[in-house]
Amino acid sequence: MPRQAPQGTQAVQRALALLRSFTPEAPEHRLSELAAAHGLHPSTAHRLLGVLEAEGLIGRSPESQAYRWLPGAPGTGVAGSSPRHNGLRPLEPLRTPFHRRTSALCESDAWRDWSGYTCAETYEPTPEREYWAVRNAAALIDVSPLFKYEIAGADAERLLDRVMTRDFSKCRTGRVMYTSWCTEDGHLLQDGNVQRLERERFLVSAAEPCLRWFEDCGWGMDVDVRDVSEEIGVLALQGPRARAIAEAATTGIDFGAMRYFDLAAGEIGAGGGGGPVTVTRTGYTGDLGYEFWVAAEHAEALWDALVEAGRDHGLLPAGLLALDMARAEAGLVLIDVDYVSAADAEIEVLKVTPAEAGLGFTVKLDKQADFVGRRALELERDRGPAWAMVGLEVDWFELERLWSEIDLRPQVVGQPACREPTPVFAPGGWQVGQCTTRFFSPLLKKYIGLATVRGEAADLGTELDVEVAVGYGRRRARARVVERPFFNPPRKTAVDPMAGVNG
Amino acid sequence: MTMEPAAADGIGSGTPSRGGGRFDAIVVGAGHNGLVAAAYLARAGLDVVVLESSPEIGGATRSEEAFPGFRFSVFSYLVSLLRPEVIHELDLVRHGLFLVPTASTLNPLPGGDCLFREADPQRTYRHIVRHSRRDAEALFEYKLEMRRMGHLMYRLQRAAPDELAAAIGDRVAESPEHLDVDVSAEVADIARYFLDLPAARLRTFAQMLTMSSADFLGQWFESDVLKAALSSSSIIGSMLSPRTPGSAYVLLHHYMGEVDGVYREWGFQKGGTGAVAATIARAARSHGAEIRTDSPVARVLARDGRTAGVVLANGDELRAGVVLSSAAPQISLGRLLDPEDVPGDAGAGLVERAARWQSGGCAGKVNLAISGLPRFECMPEPGPHLSGGITIAPGLDYVDRAYDEAKYGGFSERPFIDMIIPSVLDPDMAPPGKHVLSCFVQYAPYELAAGDWDDGKREAFGDSVVRTLAEYAPGIEDQILHRQVLVPPDIEAIAGIPGGNIFHGELRLSQLFLLRPDPAAAAFRTPLPGYYLCGSSTQFGGGISGGPARLAALRVLDDLRGVESAAGGGGETP
């Protein structure tokens, strides 16, 4: 005889009772059977089972539509499950907190795995409109699969200053810092953003797991490192209309006062009430933009508020292909694509220093604190980096020349950024590096690439040859070392990015 | 009426210099071609001035805020023909070129049906299958052949017509040692390419020069709605029906455009087409060209059988040994040039022929400011189809009837409409949530059988457009906040194109290649040494192309080099 439940918790009690009905011995039940066994009205049972199913605690038989036991789901008697590993069950893709919204819009059904999550590559069959939305209106991108770590405690700043190459004694509360972190021998592990939420509380976002690294580096410190990856959903709102939309979708934030890499807390919804949200003026597109950090339970409210506010501003949901095109134009490097983390580099030659990955500006050798990799990076400063990350540009006439050999116009446009590394040569000579991201920018009307080349080949204006596919053949195209970012609109950092925008 | 962005850039301050001056070259007209010519000449180091008669630059390439907060591309509305060499040699991206692709074409049909063509050919196949399985398959073959035709035209556009004709003529005669025109290796290569084309390709080319587009398309397709949809490009800007012989060439003209090497792509310039003119003007000024608005030119000045400059309408004289006119031949040859100035008898008949140039306008433009997105019966919700072209041409008979009405001197009661929604492609074109609708409409003849184009007729024409739209997008009549109706006499008055023909003259075989705009002035040179043509009425014709102006400017530079190298006389070959 169950205890009488206090007011308001009856539904929880009923749901748990339903959940306990699913066991390896009795794995499958029909709705009518469960309703009868638990003395529930079928519609109540249906509602509760729907929640259990949506939460991934039970499944549904595709043939009979009966509800099914899921091996390893919490509450069903098999222990040892975690959100990233579901016990004995074959690993299923994780869903971001926005998945119900994104999946309803993903007409292309083109999903890609990102750290175990399913993310839309495109929403429409081709990424063009999503890409142009970033540059011409605004795009909404689900970047929740980022790993997120909350670092809190009296020694939080001390830990960050010990791990990171940037100087966190100079990171005020309400600011975000983009930084690198390295191994003891100065090799780059990752790059990422660090938000200073409070004096003693930071949020690190990273592409790969780093809980153990931070904990080990903080050994003996008064600091708590917590993986909050699954608890926080992240949306990037990027494009010239981002501010107008952000303002209409939130309350309590003075977007006019937000500078590039500022952080602010507010409420979701034009009149508030949608739940708390943290907004950073950051992004991975090189455009005006904001990132919204929200507790998973308020994620859908945030999505809805932004979509509603964006309706009149040409906002489109954008997938990872459009994001990748934009970040290439912004000249932003990507881990595992443009550089190999020292944590993954099986051989020495793959490892790079921050400077060699184009992130030298994140290394602050003048900072007070000692940090992991400092001595090695000081030596590198004296010696000079062996490699350099450069922007390469192949002009239109060179493309015309190459394709005219097979009597075609250049076949370069409409292709997403290519991540297959190809060699870079001294003109007509030996290999001096590799090009790791490249694509034809329809905005700049140039073929652009990010390449790691020998330090001596890195000066602006240096001519290099890159290998490009022309039909079935491979040809060397003459490229020039140019400044990164390839595209850098003033609105990205402008104090009043509304200037010149209607409304 | 606020024009922009020309004024915003400080180009065309409206305070032209009243004094004279001496320049290396004078360009008449600040439309896109005049500006391209000026940019090339200035880039080569010449001291160049552009003289524009109206208060604004752009010609038919202009935007304006005709209603507060709403920007219209007044006349031309999409870009495809703009030559890549013009874009890259003049570095137009740096100066503001920003082309957003229009990826799809929707043809709404009566009864809530439609024909939809998307960027993805396989999806398009599935749309067409609903109308004809054979046609859906044939579309692949047709597009392939048209890409080859586009590529053929790409080659032809790289050469001046006289050089190409000479090179082809000599190839045909198989007597290359008798070349009487010195052609470059590239031109010789193009001639060889042309003559080595497979017979099937040459046949298609000949068909495109002569056939009606309906017959041409009939070789592939059975579906009337698809034929009507595809034939849209064959009548744009032309007083032709899809059933008129010669309309297939206009089709070809619209397939030779490209965006970044992809034929048949179209782009919308952010800010409207006026921003294209502003971009080219910026490029020209970056090389030192001067642009004067409110400076109508009365005539070309000649001394001793050579060009000596121009005389402005106010009597001022500007001196230059080179003058280029981007205006239509009625102006360039018929008005600015005095045949008496032309040496020998080369000027004989020039004025008379210019007067007979076929350039009656046939199209109007209806620009609407609307309170919300139109809801097309076939696809009422917002979606990708609204960022593409939308064409009302539900059948060949429909278009033919619309043409018939104009043939007899009326405007179409149920017109052909080619529209885009610029504010979907560029949210800066209208206030948030509001939109602008650009409707290119046929047919509206320059001359009506009964009376002149007065406000009443203009509005009646506008009404027929709105009524037609409402058949496919019910309720649109209640969304209209402002309506701008422009008919050929308006194009003539504002853009300065006689007759209001958007191509500066019909694109038909009698007015193409060595006949464009006149046998005596077909290769950018006129019979008066030093006086050149560089506008849409020269080889390759209209559209926001810049191609004619580039070739004209290169010819000017060649001729100047010829003058320099021919020490002690000789001069250029006219």
XYZ file of C-alpha atoms in Angstrom, chain A residues 12 21 36-37 52 78 98 120 124 127 167 183 228 265 270 273 293 311-312 317 322 340 344 443 464 487:
26
model
C 5.457 11.740 -10.023
C 6.345 -2.088 -14.400
C -6.007 -1.069 -15.690
C -3.154 -2.419 -13.549
C 8.633 8.689 -19.754
C 19.570 -1.594 -14.088
C 16.476 22.023 -28.631
C 21.477 19.381 -38.214
C 16.902 22.841 -46.115
C 22.952 25.198 -47.073
C 45.729 36.240 -18.059
C 50.616 20.671 -22.231
C 27.539 20.875 -16.820
C 22.179 37.855 -17.684
C 9.780 40.088 -24.474
C 9.112 35.142 -17.502
C 23.356 29.852 -22.506
C 10.318 36.226 -37.962
C 10.370 39.793 -39.223
C 17.751 28.104 -38.398
C 26.586 27.048 -42.988
C 45.511 18.248 -33.849
C 45.292 13.180 -29.741
C 30.481 36.332 -50.593
C 52.374 29.383 -52.660
C 35.857 38.660 -43.854
